[in-house]
XYZ file of C-alpha atoms in Angstrom:
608
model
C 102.389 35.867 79.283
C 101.859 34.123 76.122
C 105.192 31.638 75.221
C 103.407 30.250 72.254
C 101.279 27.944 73.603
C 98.598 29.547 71.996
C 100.322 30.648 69.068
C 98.509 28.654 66.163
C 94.741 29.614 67.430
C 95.760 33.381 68.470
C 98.193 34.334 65.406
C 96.484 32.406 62.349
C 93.655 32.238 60.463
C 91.797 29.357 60.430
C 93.102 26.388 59.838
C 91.132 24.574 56.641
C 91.440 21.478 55.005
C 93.348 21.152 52.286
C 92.346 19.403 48.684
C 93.456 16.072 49.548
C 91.692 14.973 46.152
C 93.522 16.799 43.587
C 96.999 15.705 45.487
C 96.004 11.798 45.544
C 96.787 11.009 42.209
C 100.402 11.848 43.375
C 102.072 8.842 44.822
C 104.974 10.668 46.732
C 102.474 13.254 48.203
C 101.433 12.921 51.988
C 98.335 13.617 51.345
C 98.049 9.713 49.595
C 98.624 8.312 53.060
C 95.271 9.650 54.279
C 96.995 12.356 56.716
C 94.970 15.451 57.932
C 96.842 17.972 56.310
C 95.697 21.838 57.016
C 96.584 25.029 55.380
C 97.380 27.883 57.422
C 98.053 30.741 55.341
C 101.392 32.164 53.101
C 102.563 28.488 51.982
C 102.544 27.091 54.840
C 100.816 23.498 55.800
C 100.677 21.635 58.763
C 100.546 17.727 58.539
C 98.750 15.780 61.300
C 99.428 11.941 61.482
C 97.211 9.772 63.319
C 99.787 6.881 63.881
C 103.481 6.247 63.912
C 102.926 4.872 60.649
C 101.734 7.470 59.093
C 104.326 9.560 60.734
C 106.869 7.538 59.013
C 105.664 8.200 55.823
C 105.275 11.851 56.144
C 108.731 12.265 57.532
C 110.032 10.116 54.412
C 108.323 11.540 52.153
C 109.284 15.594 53.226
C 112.678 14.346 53.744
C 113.101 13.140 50.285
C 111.442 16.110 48.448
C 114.083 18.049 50.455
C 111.785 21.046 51.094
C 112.266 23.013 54.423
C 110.010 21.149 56.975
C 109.314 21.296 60.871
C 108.141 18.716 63.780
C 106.252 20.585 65.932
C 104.525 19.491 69.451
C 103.624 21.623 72.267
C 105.396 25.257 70.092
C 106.493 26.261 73.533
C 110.021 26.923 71.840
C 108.190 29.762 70.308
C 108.072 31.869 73.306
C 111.891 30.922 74.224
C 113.676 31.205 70.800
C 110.849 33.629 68.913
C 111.621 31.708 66.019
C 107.901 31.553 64.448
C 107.890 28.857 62.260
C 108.790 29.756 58.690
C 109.342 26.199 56.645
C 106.707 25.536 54.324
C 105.474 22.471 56.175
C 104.804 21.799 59.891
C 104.536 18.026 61.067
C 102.080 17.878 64.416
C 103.299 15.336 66.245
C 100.187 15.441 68.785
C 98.200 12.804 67.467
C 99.967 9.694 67.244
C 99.150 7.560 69.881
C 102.584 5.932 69.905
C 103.970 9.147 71.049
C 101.666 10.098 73.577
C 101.127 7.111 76.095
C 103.093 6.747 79.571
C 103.682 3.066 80.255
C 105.683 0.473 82.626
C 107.338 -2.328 80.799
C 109.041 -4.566 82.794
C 112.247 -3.173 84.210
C 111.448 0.522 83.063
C 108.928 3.293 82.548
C 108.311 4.396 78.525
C 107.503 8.144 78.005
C 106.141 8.878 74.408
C 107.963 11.696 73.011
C 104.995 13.319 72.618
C 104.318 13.130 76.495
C 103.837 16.441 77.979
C 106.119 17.976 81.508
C 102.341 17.588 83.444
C 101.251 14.348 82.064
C 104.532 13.012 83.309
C 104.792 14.658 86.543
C 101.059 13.428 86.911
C 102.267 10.105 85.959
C 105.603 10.183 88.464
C 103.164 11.442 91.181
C 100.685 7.841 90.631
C 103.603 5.638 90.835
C 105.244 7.212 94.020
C 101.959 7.105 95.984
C 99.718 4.456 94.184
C 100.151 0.585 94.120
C 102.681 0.415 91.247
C 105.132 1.925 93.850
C 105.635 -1.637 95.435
C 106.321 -3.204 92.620
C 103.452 -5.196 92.231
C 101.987 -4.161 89.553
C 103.106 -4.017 85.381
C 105.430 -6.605 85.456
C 107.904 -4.314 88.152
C 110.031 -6.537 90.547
C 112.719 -6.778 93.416
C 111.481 -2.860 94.717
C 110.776 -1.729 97.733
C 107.561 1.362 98.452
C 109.738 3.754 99.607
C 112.539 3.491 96.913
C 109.822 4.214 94.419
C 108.137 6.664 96.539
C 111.242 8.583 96.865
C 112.753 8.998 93.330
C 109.343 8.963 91.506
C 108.295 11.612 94.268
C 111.301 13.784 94.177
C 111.705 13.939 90.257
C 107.649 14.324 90.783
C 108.248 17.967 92.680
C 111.541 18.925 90.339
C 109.342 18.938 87.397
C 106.396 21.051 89.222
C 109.188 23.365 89.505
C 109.577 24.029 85.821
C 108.396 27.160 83.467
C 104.239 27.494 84.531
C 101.602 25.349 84.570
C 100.425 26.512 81.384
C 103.853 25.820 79.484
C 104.150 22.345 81.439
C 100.533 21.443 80.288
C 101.867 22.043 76.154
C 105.489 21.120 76.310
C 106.616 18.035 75.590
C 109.536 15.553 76.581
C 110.614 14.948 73.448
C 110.894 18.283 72.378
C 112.855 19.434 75.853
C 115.528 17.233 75.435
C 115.313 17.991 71.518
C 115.475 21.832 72.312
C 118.503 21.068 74.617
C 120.861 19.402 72.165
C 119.911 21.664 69.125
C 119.466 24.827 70.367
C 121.466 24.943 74.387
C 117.512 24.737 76.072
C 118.171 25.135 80.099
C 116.660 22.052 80.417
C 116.052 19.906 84.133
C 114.393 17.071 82.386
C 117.602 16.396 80.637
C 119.633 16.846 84.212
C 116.821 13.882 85.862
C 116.449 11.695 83.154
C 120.667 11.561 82.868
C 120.971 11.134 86.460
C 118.330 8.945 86.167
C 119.825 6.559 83.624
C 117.726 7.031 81.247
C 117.874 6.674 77.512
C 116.056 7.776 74.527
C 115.156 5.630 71.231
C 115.678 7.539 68.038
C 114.337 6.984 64.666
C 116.118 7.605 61.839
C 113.911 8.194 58.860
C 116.221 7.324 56.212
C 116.854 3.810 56.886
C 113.657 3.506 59.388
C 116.222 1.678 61.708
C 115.997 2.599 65.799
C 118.841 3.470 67.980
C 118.607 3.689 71.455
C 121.138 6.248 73.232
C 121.357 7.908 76.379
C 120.746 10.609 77.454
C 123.684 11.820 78.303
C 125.136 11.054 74.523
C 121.918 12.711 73.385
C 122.703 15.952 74.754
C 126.274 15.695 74.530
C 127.525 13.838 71.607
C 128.240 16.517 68.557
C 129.727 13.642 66.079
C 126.709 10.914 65.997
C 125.289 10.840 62.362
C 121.728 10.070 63.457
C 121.534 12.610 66.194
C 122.984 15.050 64.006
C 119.549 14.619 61.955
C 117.155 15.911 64.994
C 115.601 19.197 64.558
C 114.751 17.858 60.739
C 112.379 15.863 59.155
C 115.559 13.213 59.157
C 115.241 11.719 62.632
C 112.936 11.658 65.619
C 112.752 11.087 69.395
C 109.672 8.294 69.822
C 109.919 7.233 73.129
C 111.911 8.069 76.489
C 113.032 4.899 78.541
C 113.516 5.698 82.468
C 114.385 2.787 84.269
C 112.165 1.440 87.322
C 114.229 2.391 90.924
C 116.135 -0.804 92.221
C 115.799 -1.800 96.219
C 118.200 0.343 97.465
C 118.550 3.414 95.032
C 117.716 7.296 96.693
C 117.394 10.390 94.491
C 118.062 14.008 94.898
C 117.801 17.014 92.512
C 117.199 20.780 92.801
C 117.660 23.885 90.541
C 119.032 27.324 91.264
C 116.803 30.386 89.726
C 115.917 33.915 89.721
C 112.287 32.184 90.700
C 111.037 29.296 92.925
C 109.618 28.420 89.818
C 108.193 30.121 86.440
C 111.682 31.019 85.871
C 114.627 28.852 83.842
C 117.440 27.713 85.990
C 120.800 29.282 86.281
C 122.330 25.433 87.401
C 120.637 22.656 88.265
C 121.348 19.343 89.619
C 119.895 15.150 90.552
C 122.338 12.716 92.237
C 121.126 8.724 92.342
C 123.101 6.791 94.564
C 122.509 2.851 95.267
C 123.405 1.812 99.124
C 124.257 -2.054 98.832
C 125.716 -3.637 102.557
C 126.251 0.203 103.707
C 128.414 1.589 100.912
C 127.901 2.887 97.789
C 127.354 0.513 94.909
C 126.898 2.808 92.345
C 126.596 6.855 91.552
C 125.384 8.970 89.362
C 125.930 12.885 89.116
C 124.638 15.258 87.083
C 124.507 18.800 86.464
C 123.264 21.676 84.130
C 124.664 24.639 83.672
C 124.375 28.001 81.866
C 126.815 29.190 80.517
C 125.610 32.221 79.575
C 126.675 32.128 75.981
C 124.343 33.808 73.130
C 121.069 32.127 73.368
C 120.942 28.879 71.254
C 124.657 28.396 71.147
C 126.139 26.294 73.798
C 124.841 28.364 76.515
C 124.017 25.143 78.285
C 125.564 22.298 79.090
C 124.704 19.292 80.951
C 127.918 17.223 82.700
C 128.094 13.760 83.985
C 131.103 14.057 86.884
C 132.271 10.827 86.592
C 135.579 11.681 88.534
C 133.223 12.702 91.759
C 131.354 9.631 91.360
C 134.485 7.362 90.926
C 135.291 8.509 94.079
C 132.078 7.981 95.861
C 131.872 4.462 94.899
C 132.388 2.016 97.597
C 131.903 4.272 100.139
C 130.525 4.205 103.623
C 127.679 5.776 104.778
C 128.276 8.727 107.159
C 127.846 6.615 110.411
C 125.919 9.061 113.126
C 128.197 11.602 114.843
C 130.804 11.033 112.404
C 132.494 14.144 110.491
C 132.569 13.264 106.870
C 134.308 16.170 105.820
C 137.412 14.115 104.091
C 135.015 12.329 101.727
C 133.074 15.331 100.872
C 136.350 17.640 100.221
C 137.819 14.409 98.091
C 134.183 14.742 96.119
C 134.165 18.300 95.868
C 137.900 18.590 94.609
C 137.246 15.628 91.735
C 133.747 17.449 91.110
C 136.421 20.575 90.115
C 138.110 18.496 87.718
C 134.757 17.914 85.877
C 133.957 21.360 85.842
C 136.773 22.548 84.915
C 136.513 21.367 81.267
C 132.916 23.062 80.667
C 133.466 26.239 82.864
C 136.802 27.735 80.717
C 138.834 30.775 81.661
C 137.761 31.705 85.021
C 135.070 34.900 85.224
C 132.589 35.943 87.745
C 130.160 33.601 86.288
C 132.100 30.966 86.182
C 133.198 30.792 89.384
C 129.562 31.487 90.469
C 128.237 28.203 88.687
C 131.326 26.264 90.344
C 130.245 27.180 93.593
C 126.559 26.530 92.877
C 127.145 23.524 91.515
C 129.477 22.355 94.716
C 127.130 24.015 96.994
C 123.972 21.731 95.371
C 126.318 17.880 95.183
C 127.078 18.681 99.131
C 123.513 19.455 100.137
C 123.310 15.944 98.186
C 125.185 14.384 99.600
C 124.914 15.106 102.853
C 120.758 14.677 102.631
C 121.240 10.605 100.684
C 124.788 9.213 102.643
C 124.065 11.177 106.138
C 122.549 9.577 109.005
C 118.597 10.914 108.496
C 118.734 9.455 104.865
C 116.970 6.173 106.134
C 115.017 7.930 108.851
C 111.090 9.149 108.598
C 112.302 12.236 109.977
C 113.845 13.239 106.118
C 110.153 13.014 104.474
C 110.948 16.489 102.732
C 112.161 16.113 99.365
C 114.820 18.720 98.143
C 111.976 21.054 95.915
C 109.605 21.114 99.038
C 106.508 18.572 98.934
C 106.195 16.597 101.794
C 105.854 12.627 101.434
C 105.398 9.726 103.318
C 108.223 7.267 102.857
C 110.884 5.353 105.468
C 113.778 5.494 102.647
C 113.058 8.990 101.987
C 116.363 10.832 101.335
C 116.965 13.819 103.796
C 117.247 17.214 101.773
C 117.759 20.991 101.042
C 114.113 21.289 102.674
C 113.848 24.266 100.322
C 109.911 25.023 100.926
C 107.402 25.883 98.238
C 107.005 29.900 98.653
C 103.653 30.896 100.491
C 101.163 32.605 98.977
C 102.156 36.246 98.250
C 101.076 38.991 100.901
C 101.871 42.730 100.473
C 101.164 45.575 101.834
C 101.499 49.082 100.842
C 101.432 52.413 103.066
C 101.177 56.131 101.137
C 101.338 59.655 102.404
C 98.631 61.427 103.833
C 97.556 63.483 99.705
C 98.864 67.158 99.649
C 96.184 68.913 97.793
C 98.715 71.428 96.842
C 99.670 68.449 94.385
C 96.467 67.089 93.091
C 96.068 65.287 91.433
C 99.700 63.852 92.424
C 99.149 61.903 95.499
C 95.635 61.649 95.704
C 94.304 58.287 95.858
C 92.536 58.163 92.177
C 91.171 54.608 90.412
C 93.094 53.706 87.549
C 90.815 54.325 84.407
C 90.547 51.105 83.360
C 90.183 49.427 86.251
C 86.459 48.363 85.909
C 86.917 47.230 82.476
C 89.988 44.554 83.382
C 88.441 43.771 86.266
C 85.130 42.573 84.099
C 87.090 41.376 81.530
C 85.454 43.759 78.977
C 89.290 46.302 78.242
C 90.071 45.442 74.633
C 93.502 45.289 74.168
C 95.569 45.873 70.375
C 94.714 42.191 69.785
C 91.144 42.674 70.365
C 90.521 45.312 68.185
C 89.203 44.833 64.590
C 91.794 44.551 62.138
C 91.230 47.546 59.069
C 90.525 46.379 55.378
C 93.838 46.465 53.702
C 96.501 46.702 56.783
C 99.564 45.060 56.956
C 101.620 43.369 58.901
C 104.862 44.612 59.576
C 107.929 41.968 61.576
C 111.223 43.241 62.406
C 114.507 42.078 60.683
C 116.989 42.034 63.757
C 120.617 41.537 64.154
C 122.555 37.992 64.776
C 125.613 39.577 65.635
C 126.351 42.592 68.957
C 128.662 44.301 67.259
C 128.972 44.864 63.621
C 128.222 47.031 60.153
C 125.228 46.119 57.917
C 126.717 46.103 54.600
C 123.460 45.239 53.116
C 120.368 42.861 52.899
C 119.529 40.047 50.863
C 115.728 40.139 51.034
C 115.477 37.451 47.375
C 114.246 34.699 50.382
C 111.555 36.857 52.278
C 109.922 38.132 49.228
C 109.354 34.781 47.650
C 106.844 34.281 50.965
C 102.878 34.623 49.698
C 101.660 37.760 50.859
C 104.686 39.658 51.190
C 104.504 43.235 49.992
C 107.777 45.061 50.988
C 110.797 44.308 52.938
C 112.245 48.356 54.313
C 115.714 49.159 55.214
C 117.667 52.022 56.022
C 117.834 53.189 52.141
C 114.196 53.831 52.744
C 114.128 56.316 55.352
C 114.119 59.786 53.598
C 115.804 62.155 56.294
C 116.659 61.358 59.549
C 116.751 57.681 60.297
C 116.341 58.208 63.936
C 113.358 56.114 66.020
C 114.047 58.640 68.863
C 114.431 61.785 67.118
C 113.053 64.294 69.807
C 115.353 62.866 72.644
C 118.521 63.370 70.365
C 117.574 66.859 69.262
C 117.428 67.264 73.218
C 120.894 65.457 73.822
C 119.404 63.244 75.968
C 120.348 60.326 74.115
C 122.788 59.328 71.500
C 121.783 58.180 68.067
C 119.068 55.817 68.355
C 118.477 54.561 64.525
C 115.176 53.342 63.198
C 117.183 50.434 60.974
C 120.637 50.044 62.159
C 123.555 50.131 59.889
C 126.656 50.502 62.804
C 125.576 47.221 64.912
C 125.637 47.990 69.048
C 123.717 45.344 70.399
C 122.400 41.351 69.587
C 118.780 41.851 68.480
C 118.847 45.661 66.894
C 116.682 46.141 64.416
C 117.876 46.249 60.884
C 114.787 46.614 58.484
C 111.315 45.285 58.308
C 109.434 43.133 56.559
C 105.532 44.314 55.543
C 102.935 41.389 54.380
C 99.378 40.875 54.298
C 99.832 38.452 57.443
C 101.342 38.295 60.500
C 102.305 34.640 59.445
C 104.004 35.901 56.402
C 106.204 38.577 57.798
C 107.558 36.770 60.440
C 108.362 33.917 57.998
C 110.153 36.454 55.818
C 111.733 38.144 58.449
C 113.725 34.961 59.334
C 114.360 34.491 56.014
C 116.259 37.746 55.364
C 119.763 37.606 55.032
C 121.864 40.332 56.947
C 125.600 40.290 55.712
C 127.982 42.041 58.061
C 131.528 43.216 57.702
C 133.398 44.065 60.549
C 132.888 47.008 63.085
C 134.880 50.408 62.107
C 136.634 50.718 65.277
C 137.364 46.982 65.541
C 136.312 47.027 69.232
C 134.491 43.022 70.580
C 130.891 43.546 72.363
C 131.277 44.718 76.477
C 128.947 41.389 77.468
C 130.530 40.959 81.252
C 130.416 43.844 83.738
C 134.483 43.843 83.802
C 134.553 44.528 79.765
C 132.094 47.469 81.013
C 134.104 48.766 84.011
C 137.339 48.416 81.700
C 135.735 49.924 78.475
C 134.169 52.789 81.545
C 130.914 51.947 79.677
C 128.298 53.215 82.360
C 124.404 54.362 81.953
C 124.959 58.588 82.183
C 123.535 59.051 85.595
C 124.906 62.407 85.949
C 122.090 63.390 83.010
C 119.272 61.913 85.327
C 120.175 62.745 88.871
C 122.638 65.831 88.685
C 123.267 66.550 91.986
C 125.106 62.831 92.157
C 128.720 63.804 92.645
C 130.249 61.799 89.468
C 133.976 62.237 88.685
C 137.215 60.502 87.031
C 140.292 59.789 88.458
C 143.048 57.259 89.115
C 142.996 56.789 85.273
C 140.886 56.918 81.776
C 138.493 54.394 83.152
C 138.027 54.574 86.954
C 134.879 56.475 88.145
C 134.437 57.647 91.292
C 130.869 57.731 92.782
C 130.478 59.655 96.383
C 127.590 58.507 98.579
C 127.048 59.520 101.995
C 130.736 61.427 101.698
C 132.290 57.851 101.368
C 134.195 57.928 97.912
C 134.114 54.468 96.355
C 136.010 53.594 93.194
C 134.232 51.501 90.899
C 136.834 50.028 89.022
C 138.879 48.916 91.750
C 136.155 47.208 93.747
C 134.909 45.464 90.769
C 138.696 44.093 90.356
C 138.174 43.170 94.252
C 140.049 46.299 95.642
C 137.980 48.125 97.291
C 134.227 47.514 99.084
C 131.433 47.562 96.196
C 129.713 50.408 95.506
C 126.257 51.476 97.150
């Protein structure tokens, strides 16, 4: 699955120098500071700094020409947002040493920005099993092995846990928790690092003044002026600061998704608590969750609950044989209260991440204040890699998934069916298996094609009153931009299933809205650089939808709008009726009738 990583070698032509001579005469060009500066096709350049200086200078120097301009790192945000980058200039980030080292400095561990997910799980991994982890090393004092074995190890394994290995070995820090305040990223780095106490120093270009913040007011703070600038050429994450584990401190975290891993979490969660004389000194709880908004707009949200950890503090530690169910249920009830301001009016989802999140700050709990939390026995850590470690924090023991082993069994072939059910190879089979199949992207491109990117809709339910394409055609190489005033005939993309009445109408480019994403027009250009640019850069102005009816997003706007798929078109002999009102179905399996509607509502069993 390619998310991007490979976007710049796989989707452009290649990158050449650009005429850094011509350009040095001008004083306010980047070019003057000696920066690598490529051209990559339809406008578009990409500036590569080779030191924080330089950096500086580009970033000033876009920022004051007021062009539209990009930092870019690892592109991974590609394959989430597919939001191809269409500002004129692109600012690699990749090369600045500044950015890119992992150090210990005293008290506290400094990420570069620029730092990818593996070279800081790599770097996490050294410290919990190397000689740095007693403290004896780069300055780090008053530690113990096993505290720094533990919460280096465990946020170690959380990471491993996120995207693939090929995403983890291209994204970057920086542009995780970047993602996650500008554009609702699930992120887990931002859920450690805030449990974590860390903080982030921020650059803002302007006034070339640093600010250091936390994490938590990174992520959460709407009304800072200089945090308001990331995602432009205005500010910039530089470094990460995580501070070194104190004698004492344990660490827990886990995630909840479809996937072990590979797969972006639904809720997520790290707890850091510090034992002092057999109570808790200090706590810190935090938690992401997804809201399930549309993507990019507060559809996650990372919480600090600062009434469950007021309550935890000064606590005992769950003496052996004791039932600590009081303090957990007085944890559990304040951990509603800080919920309860994220999570809204209550829903199926939301009452799902509630329980997640309670379920995840008990198995906490109980794993870093129970009696194994000091023991050898607890050498687990919560995402499943065994260490070695006294202070080891017990935890969910939630095992890394064995190696997938299937097996399938077929039917003896009826040759009154061949070829259906014989046991044929797949014609290609040879050719993937050598690596030789040529796929669309391997196949020669013919003189004079174009390259065509959709225009799709912002909005789920709407009318397109029109396009304003002035933006996209400006774009070098652009030839056309199509709409539905183009299509002579029948603007249909599924024509021969209408005429059959399979289907209802199906358009090529919308014009009555019915879902986030439908396509609206296209844009044609003589690159596939230059039509996605213009595609983003077409305007689509709505009005309102004719029957004045919101989007059916949650499955009880679908059971009370009776929007279902029309099974009784693909299996007919599935008894499929209406009654008890407009929008109760009845569905009859195994001669049990079950009504939808009421056992959605909760009453009635759910259907089969």
């Amino acid at each position: 699955e390619d998310l991007g990583c490979n976007s710049f070698n796989k989707k452009l032509p290649a990158a050449v120098p650009c005429n850094a001579t011509a350009l040095a005469s001008n004083s306010s060009s980047p070019e003057a500071a000696n920066l690598q500066v490529l051209s990559v096709g339809a406008g578009q350049r990409v500036l590569v700094p080779h030191s924080l200086e330089q950096l500086k200078q580009a970033l000033g120097t876009v920022a004051s020409d007021g062009g539209p301009a990009r930092i870019v790192a690892g592109n991974t945000g590609h394959g989430v947002y597919k939001d191809w980058p269409n500002e004129a200039t692109l600012i690699s980030i990749t090369q600045v040493p500044e950015l890119c080292g992992v150090t210990q400095q005293g008290d506290q561990l400094v990420v570069g920005a620029a730092v990818t997910l593996t070279e800081l799980q790599e770097q996490l991994q050294d410290l919990a099993s190397g000689p740095h982890a007693n403290g004896a090393a780069n300055g780090t004092h008053g530690d113990s092995h096993g505290t720094h074995l533990q919460v280096y190890q465990e946020m170690a394994n959380h990471i491993r846990r996120i995207a693939g290995t090929h995403v983890r070995n291209s994204a970057t820090v920086g542009g995780n928790l970047l993602l996650c305040r500008t554009r609702g990223l699930p992120s887990d780095i931002a859920t450690l690092l805030n449990a974590a106490g860390a903080s982030v120093e921020v650059l803002d270009v302007g006034s070339g003044a640093s600010e250091t913040v936390s994490v938590q007011l990174l992520v959460d703070d709407k009304q800072h002026a200089t945090l308001n600038k990331l995602g432009s050429p205005g500010a910039l994450i530089t470094k990460i600061l995580i501070p070194a584990p104190q004698e004492g401190e344990r660490f827990w975290s886990s995630r909840l998704a479809q996937r072990y891993a590979n797969s972006a979490a639904l809720v997520n969660a790290a707890v850091r608590v510090k034992i002092s004389s057999g109570t808790v000194a200090s706590a810190a709880i935090a938690l992401g969750l997804d809201l399930g908004g549309p993507k990019g707009v507060e559809d996650w949200r990372v919480v600090r609950a600062t009434a469950a950890e007021a309550v935890l503090k000064g606590q005992a530690l769950f003496p052996s044989g004791s039932e600590p169910t009081s303090l957990l249920v007085q944890v559990l009830q304040a951990l509603g209260s800080d919920l309860e301001a994220h999570l809204g009016a209550s829903s199926s989802r939301s009452q799902y991440l509630r329980c997640a999140a309670e379920g995840l700050v008990f198995q906490a709990l109980s794993s870093l204040l129970g009696p194994d939390s000091t023991s050898s026995q607890a050498a687990n850590g919560s995402n499943g890699c065994a260490h070695n470690g006294s202070s080891a924090a017990a935890a969910s023991k939630l095992p890394a998934p064995p190696v997938t082993v299937g097996r399938q069994v077929y039917p003896e072939p009826d040759p009154a069916l061949a070829p259906i059910t014989q046991p044929l190879q797949k014609t290609a089979a040879s050719l993937q298996a050598a690596g030789t199949a040529l796929y669309t992207d391997d196949l020669p491109i013919a003189q004079d094609a174009l390259f065509a990117a959709w225009v799709t809709s912002t909005r789920a339910r709407a009318r397109v009153a029109g396009l304003d394409t002035a933006g996209a055609l400006q774009v070098p190489g652009v030839v056309r931009v199509l709409g539905p005033e183009d299509v002579p005939g029948c603007n249909q993309s599924v024509w021969l299933f209408k005429f059959q009445g399979v289907f209802p109408d199906d358009p090529l480019f919308a014009r009555n809205i019915e879902y986030y994403g439908q396509p609206v027009g296209l844009v044609l250009a003589t690159s596939y650089q230059a039509a996605n640019r213009a595609a983003k850069l077409v305007s689509v102005l709505y009005e309102e939808p004719e029957d004045g009816k919101p989007p059916v997003v949650t499955l009880e706007q679908a059971v009370q709008a009776g929007s279902f798929y029309m099974l009784k078109m693909f299996f007919p002999d599935l008894p499929v009726g209406t009654t008890c009102g407009p929008n109760s179905v009845m569905l009859q399996t195994k001669g049990e009738e079950v009504d939808v509607a009421a056992a959605v509502a909760g009453g009635g069993p759910p259907p089969r």
